[in-house]
Amino acid sequence: MNIKDQASTVAEKEDSMWKQKEMINENYELLSTANERGQKVASTFVPGNINELLMCFDFARNFPETNALQNAMRKKSGGMIMEAEKSGHSEDVCTYVKADLGMMMKGNKGPTGLPMPDPDLLMLSYTGCFTFMKWFELVREQYPQCETAMLHVPYQADGNITKNMRDYVVKQLKEDIIPTMERVSGVKFDIDRLREYMIQSQKAEDDLVYVLQSAKNKPSPIDAYFGGVYYIGPIFTAFRGTTAATDYYATLRKEIEARVAAGLGPITPEGVMKEEKYRIVVEGPPNWTHFREFWKMFYDEGAVVVASTYTKVGGVYDNGFRHDPQNPLESLADYCLGCYTNLNLPARTDMLEKYIEDYQADGLLINSIKSCNSFSAGQLLMLREVEQRTGKPAAFIETDLVDPRYFSPANVKNRLESYFQMISQKRDRAA
Amino acid sequence: MECYIGIDLGSTTTKAVVMDEDYNVLGRGITNSRSNYDIAAGVAKHEALIDTRFMLFRNAMKNVAALGDKYEIFMDELERNFRLEQYLEQLIDLDETCTKASENTRYTEWGSDLTEALAGVFKRVALEAPDLFAPGAQRKSDFFRDIAGSQYSTISEEVAKEADTPFDVLLNIYDRSIIDVENRIYTETTNQNLMRALDRTLVNLPDLAPVADEVRTEVQKVLGIDLEETYVIGTGYGRARLPFSKDHIRSEILCHGLGAHIMYNDTRTVLDIGGQDTKAIQVDKDGIVESFQMNDRCAAGCGRYLGYIADEMNVGLHELGPIAMESTRKVRINSTCTVFAGAELRDRLSLGENRSDILAGLHRAIILRAMSILSRSGGVHDQFTFTGGVANNEAAVSALRELIKENYGDVTINIDPDSIYTGALGGSTFARRAVEGIPTEAVA
Ligand code: SF4
């Protein structure tokens, strides 16, 4: 690659990254002034978020998980978690919850330092994780005047979505969620507005899928985990359905197309990855407190993540699902029902197996998160099953989302290096 | 001759194994030096090379027919004398280092009394040295720090009384000096020490006078062999700190798996409980790692934990097992957490429970934790090999046997007394393979 190309790659990379950063900052700014401006605020969770619908009522959208992880990346979550523990929350409680509560206790300043608003609506889409419910119960204690709306999404116990399940979700949307939103916001529901947003969602989703699937190339132009968590940022949160998100994904797609054309590997914090030695599928959320350090353990060894399940928590799109302007409510239902956290273990296992095959991966790595039972339950069973079905080696590491005390660099590095060497040992023998 | 060396940098000790080109183990070395990984690796390697030299002596002496049934006595005498010479050499170094340290201005008020006292101490320590290495003499440890430290402290206490110099000043000087001494590697003088040891041996064994010349020639011949460090592989806890290139570093999981396979060819499951971590490894028929699990970030239930318990109970680490074996009643211990261990221990003692019962419970708790890591790695398959420092603890081994039988039925359990060298053994095998061109790493 000549110098000119190199310069343009860096510039392009900065384009989408910069855009995203701006979007996030803007949203925090918006949130910080929402109360005084009289804009209503909804808090909601990433999996199963019905962002387009919230937009129809002019809600500002606040995502507590994003706040927690943003705080963690800024090294602020540790103190928040301790604060929550001081007030009695046990060591075993999901650390996203504790970071969120701790943030409130410490004056409720968000990751960028701006004040967080009082919510007017707690919009709970219940997609598989029981913690979500408990979390909002605790938040509600802080804001007794705030309304809660619960969308109950049936678990995909049998691994598929039935008509009944879809109807049940749509019925709740019509009879409960929409009326509540109307009441809280004072805005009348307009289904055409929802359709408009969904046209945007669809475009962004197409581009996102292109980006994620670009990892099928060799070398992969992206890291679908460490880079992936940036790529899913806008679409999994307050921006799905906005033109800003659509623009972001169009830009991102162009950047990745250029990388594919140039045969480039992923961009890491230390520049373009030179040599792709290992192609890994990762299951489980990342660690946010030592994100860079964790990532480095991969790219230093030439390991690139080609597919991950975590980049599906806010929506599984690579199986063809798209938000559908023709059937807006039904597609919202399908979206919620299809979230990764709402899938049963066999479905998750199938997905991992398919990723290993489709992305020609060397094996499966599970990052088991100490405090997330939603992801962690059954992971070892999945590991054995995938190992057996694919014949590819698998490994297991343990960290936490946002509790810095649960990241032991030496331990994680040891396991990762062992795993990579194990792969090459097997590869050599096969050769 | 070509030597293939594996070095395992553990959290408490560093081990090295030297192998020849036919995969035969020639020598082993161990050190407890911890101040610096580089030095620890150097010391362990040096020790292993000395051990190798002795192996060559042994082989050479077997050819000296005239030695006859004196062979064993001769070799034993030679080794002990060599250790003595090594010890004396380090002692002189320690003496000089201490003397230098005593010149520091902070000690000026003790003046020449201090210099004399120090000289007196070292004179006596040196005088007592031969007894420490006499036939049948028991040493608690073979590490210089341990032997010299205990000698120095006993003798300087007496000297302090006589010479009117404060004991703590003498100890203080020792503490400042020992690390420096421990961190020096005496590669240059090994051969001289060996020759001196040989002289001593021939003096001590006058019967050998008739074959002395022949023996001397053989020893000289062996000393003339160049032990070439053909390929070195580093592994273990501190491997990343070694100034080795990536090609010379292997994960300890892979080294342990391979090492266990080399020791017991039919090994399928390996459990290693070391100071800082517990690893369960499944290997295939060639010693290639299939899967593994480790303890998470906390060292609960690892060797370190036993260390804390020993400190808490005020007994030596090696006494724990035997005390636990005296247990007659099962006590269930809940916590393998190092932080809570002390509290639980004191609680139970104050409740009147018996010390050996509590210790037996603690050992069982450690093994229960290991059992869970084992099952997470895929269970226990025949044959099962147990390695690491904790494998030398009889109470831990007995709890393990019981639980394996309970959960997995009859499984062959291998425990090698030298299992502490498993990782280094795997490392040296990788080193040999690397040169032989058997790929162990992708060279993509
Ligand atoms: S337990 Fe896991 S899925 Fe549930 S809220 Fe916490 S991090 Fe999210």
PDB file of C-alpha atoms in Angstrom, chain A residues 51-163:
ATOM      1  CA  ASN A  51     -36.580   3.013  19.389  1.00  0.00           C
ATOM      2  CA  GLU A  52     -38.614   3.963  16.308  1.00  0.00           C
ATOM      3  CA  LEU A  53     -41.791   3.848  18.345  1.00  0.00           C
ATOM      4  CA  LEU A  54     -40.334   6.029  21.084  1.00  0.00           C
ATOM      5  CA  MET A  55     -39.306   8.503  18.396  1.00  0.00           C
ATOM      6  CA  CYS A  56     -42.919   8.723  17.254  1.00  0.00           C
ATOM      7  CA  PHE A  57     -43.706  10.381  20.598  1.00  0.00           C
ATOM      8  CA  ASP A  58     -40.662  12.677  20.622  1.00  0.00           C
ATOM      9  CA  PHE A  59     -39.061  10.935  23.552  1.00  0.00           C
ATOM     10  CA  ALA A  60     -35.384  11.529  24.219  1.00  0.00           C
ATOM     11  CA  ARG A  61     -33.891   8.040  24.589  1.00  0.00           C
ATOM     12  CA  ASN A  62     -31.617   7.031  27.405  1.00  0.00           C
ATOM     13  CA  PHE A  63     -29.906   3.619  27.492  1.00  0.00           C
ATOM     14  CA  PRO A  64     -28.617   2.703  30.944  1.00  0.00           C
ATOM     15  CA  GLU A  65     -26.409  -0.128  29.615  1.00  0.00           C
ATOM     16  CA  THR A  66     -24.678   2.286  27.262  1.00  0.00           C
ATOM     17  CA  ASN A  67     -24.116   4.703  30.118  1.00  0.00           C
ATOM     18  CA  ALA A  68     -22.559   1.929  32.164  1.00  0.00           C
ATOM     19  CA  LEU A  69     -20.213   0.818  29.423  1.00  0.00           C
ATOM     20  CA  GLN A  70     -19.293   4.368  28.476  1.00  0.00           C
ATOM     21  CA  ASN A  71     -18.477   5.011  32.112  1.00  0.00           C
ATOM     22  CA  ALA A  72     -16.390   1.861  32.192  1.00  0.00           C
ATOM     23  CA  MET A  73     -14.389   2.877  29.141  1.00  0.00           C
ATOM     24  CA  ARG A  74     -13.709   6.155  30.883  1.00  0.00           C
ATOM     25  CA  LYS A  75     -12.588   4.267  34.004  1.00  0.00           C
ATOM     26  CA  LYS A  76     -15.423   5.601  36.090  1.00  0.00           C
ATOM     27  CA  SER A  77     -17.483   2.457  36.673  1.00  0.00           C
ATOM     28  CA  GLY A  78     -15.355   1.016  39.488  1.00  0.00           C
ATOM     29  CA  GLY A  79     -16.227   3.758  41.934  1.00  0.00           C
ATOM     30  CA  MET A  80     -19.880   3.635  40.951  1.00  0.00           C
ATOM     31  CA  ILE A  81     -20.092  -0.079  41.550  1.00  0.00           C
ATOM     32  CA  MET A  82     -18.490   0.279  44.968  1.00  0.00           C
ATOM     33  CA  GLU A  83     -20.972   2.998  45.790  1.00  0.00           C
ATOM     34  CA  ALA A  84     -23.853   0.658  44.944  1.00  0.00           C
ATOM     35  CA  GLU A  85     -22.268  -2.138  46.970  1.00  0.00           C
ATOM     36  CA  LYS A  86     -21.927   0.181  49.934  1.00  0.00           C
ATOM     37  CA  SER A  87     -25.654   0.677  49.833  1.00  0.00           C
ATOM     38  CA  GLY A  88     -26.191  -3.056  50.012  1.00  0.00           C
ATOM     39  CA  HIS A  89     -26.133  -4.487  46.492  1.00  0.00           C
ATOM     40  CA  SER A  90     -24.448  -7.841  46.525  1.00  0.00           C
ATOM     41  CA  GLU A  91     -21.270  -8.808  44.778  1.00  0.00           C
ATOM     42  CA  ASP A  92     -23.266 -11.025  42.438  1.00  0.00           C
ATOM     43  CA  VAL A  93     -25.624  -8.404  41.064  1.00  0.00           C
ATOM     44  CA  CYS A  94     -25.135  -7.570  37.389  1.00  0.00           C
ATOM     45  CA  THR A  95     -22.513  -4.846  37.315  1.00  0.00           C
ATOM     46  CA  TYR A  96     -24.377  -2.847  34.676  1.00  0.00           C
ATOM     47  CA  VAL A  97     -27.093  -2.395  37.268  1.00  0.00           C
ATOM     48  CA  LYS A  98     -24.668  -1.413  39.998  1.00  0.00           C
ATOM     49  CA  ALA A  99     -22.795   1.002  37.765  1.00  0.00           C
ATOM     50  CA  ASP A 100     -26.107   2.633  36.860  1.00  0.00           C
ATOM     51  CA  LEU A 101     -27.349   2.909  40.435  1.00  0.00           C
ATOM     52  CA  GLY A 102     -23.927   4.048  41.596  1.00  0.00           C
ATOM     53  CA  MET A 103     -23.925   6.755  38.964  1.00  0.00           C
ATOM     54  CA  MET A 104     -27.232   8.054  40.322  1.00  0.00           C
ATOM     55  CA  MET A 105     -25.942   7.944  43.876  1.00  0.00           C
ATOM     56  CA  LYS A 106     -22.863   9.887  42.906  1.00  0.00           C
ATOM     57  CA  GLY A 107     -24.828  12.841  41.600  1.00  0.00           C
ATOM     58  CA  ASN A 108     -26.174  11.330  38.378  1.00  0.00           C
ATOM     59  CA  LYS A 109     -23.603  12.778  36.015  1.00  0.00           C
ATOM     60  CA  GLY A 110     -23.390  10.864  32.741  1.00  0.00           C
ATOM     61  CA  PRO A 111     -20.238   9.582  31.044  1.00  0.00           C
ATOM     62  CA  THR A 112     -19.495  12.886  29.361  1.00  0.00           C
ATOM     63  CA  GLY A 113     -19.906  14.729  32.653  1.00  0.00           C
ATOM     64  CA  LEU A 114     -23.287  16.217  31.833  1.00  0.00           C
ATOM     65  CA  PRO A 115     -26.214  15.676  34.202  1.00  0.00           C
ATOM     66  CA  MET A 116     -28.570  12.814  33.390  1.00  0.00           C
ATOM     67  CA  PRO A 117     -32.262  13.693  33.211  1.00  0.00           C
ATOM     68  CA  ASP A 118     -35.101  12.338  35.305  1.00  0.00           C
ATOM     69  CA  PRO A 119     -36.938   9.803  33.163  1.00  0.00           C
ATOM     70  CA  ASP A 120     -40.633  10.182  32.364  1.00  0.00           C
ATOM     71  CA  LEU A 121     -41.054   6.639  31.146  1.00  0.00           C
ATOM     72  CA  LEU A 122     -39.290   3.403  31.904  1.00  0.00           C
ATOM     73  CA  MET A 123     -39.862   1.386  28.771  1.00  0.00           C
ATOM     74  CA  LEU A 124     -39.125  -2.207  29.634  1.00  0.00           C
ATOM     75  CA  SER A 125     -39.006  -4.629  26.732  1.00  0.00           C
ATOM     76  CA  TYR A 126     -38.558  -7.875  28.479  1.00  0.00           C
ATOM     77  CA  THR A 127     -36.350  -9.940  26.175  1.00  0.00           C
ATOM     78  CA  GLY A 128     -34.992 -12.851  28.076  1.00  0.00           C
ATOM     79  CA  CYS A 129     -33.061 -11.250  30.899  1.00  0.00           C
ATOM     80  CA  PHE A 130     -34.809 -11.182  34.255  1.00  0.00           C
ATOM     81  CA  THR A 131     -32.347  -8.602  35.505  1.00  0.00           C
ATOM     82  CA  PHE A 132     -33.973  -5.966  33.295  1.00  0.00           C
ATOM     83  CA  MET A 133     -37.108  -6.165  35.366  1.00  0.00           C
ATOM     84  CA  LYS A 134     -35.324  -5.926  38.694  1.00  0.00           C
ATOM     85  CA  TRP A 135     -33.195  -3.097  37.384  1.00  0.00           C
ATOM     86  CA  PHE A 136     -36.159  -0.907  36.558  1.00  0.00           C
ATOM     87  CA  GLU A 137     -37.833  -1.784  39.831  1.00  0.00           C
ATOM     88  CA  LEU A 138     -34.809  -0.246  41.529  1.00  0.00           C
ATOM     89  CA  VAL A 139     -34.773   2.774  39.243  1.00  0.00           C
ATOM     90  CA  ARG A 140     -38.479   3.258  39.867  1.00  0.00           C
ATOM     91  CA  GLU A 141     -37.790   3.606  43.582  1.00  0.00           C
ATOM     92  CA  GLN A 142     -35.721   6.657  42.726  1.00  0.00           C
ATOM     93  CA  TYR A 143     -38.397   8.137  40.476  1.00  0.00           C
ATOM     94  CA  PRO A 144     -41.773   7.295  42.016  1.00  0.00           C
ATOM     95  CA  GLN A 145     -43.604   9.642  39.651  1.00  0.00           C
ATOM     96  CA  CYS A 146     -42.225   7.920  36.570  1.00  0.00           C
ATOM     97  CA  GLU A 147     -44.429   5.547  34.575  1.00  0.00           C
ATOM     98  CA  THR A 148     -43.327   2.081  33.632  1.00  0.00           C
ATOM     99  CA  ALA A 149     -44.465   0.298  30.513  1.00  0.00           C
ATOM    100  CA  MET A 150     -43.713  -3.357  30.190  1.00  0.00           C
ATOM    101  CA  LEU A 151     -43.687  -5.142  26.896  1.00  0.00           C
ATOM    102  CA  HIS A 152     -43.616  -8.802  27.631  1.00  0.00           C
ATOM    103  CA  VAL A 153     -41.761 -10.652  24.904  1.00  0.00           C
ATOM    104  CA  PRO A 154     -42.240 -14.420  25.073  1.00  0.00           C
ATOM    105  CA  TYR A 155     -39.018 -16.407  25.200  1.00  0.00           C
ATOM    106  CA  GLN A 156     -38.234 -18.456  22.109  1.00  0.00           C
ATOM    107  CA  ALA A 157     -38.322 -21.627  24.145  1.00  0.00           C
ATOM    108  CA  ASP A 158     -38.828 -23.858  21.108  1.00  0.00           C
ATOM    109  CA  GLY A 159     -36.468 -21.912  18.927  1.00  0.00           C
ATOM    110  CA  ASN A 160     -39.024 -20.265  16.680  1.00  0.00           C
ATOM    111  CA  ILE A 161     -41.477 -17.400  16.544  1.00  0.00           C
ATOM    112  CA  THR A 162     -45.109 -18.459  16.264  1.00  0.00           C
ATOM    113  CA  LYS A 163     -48.058 -16.390  15.105  1.00  0.00           C
TER     114      LYS A 163
END
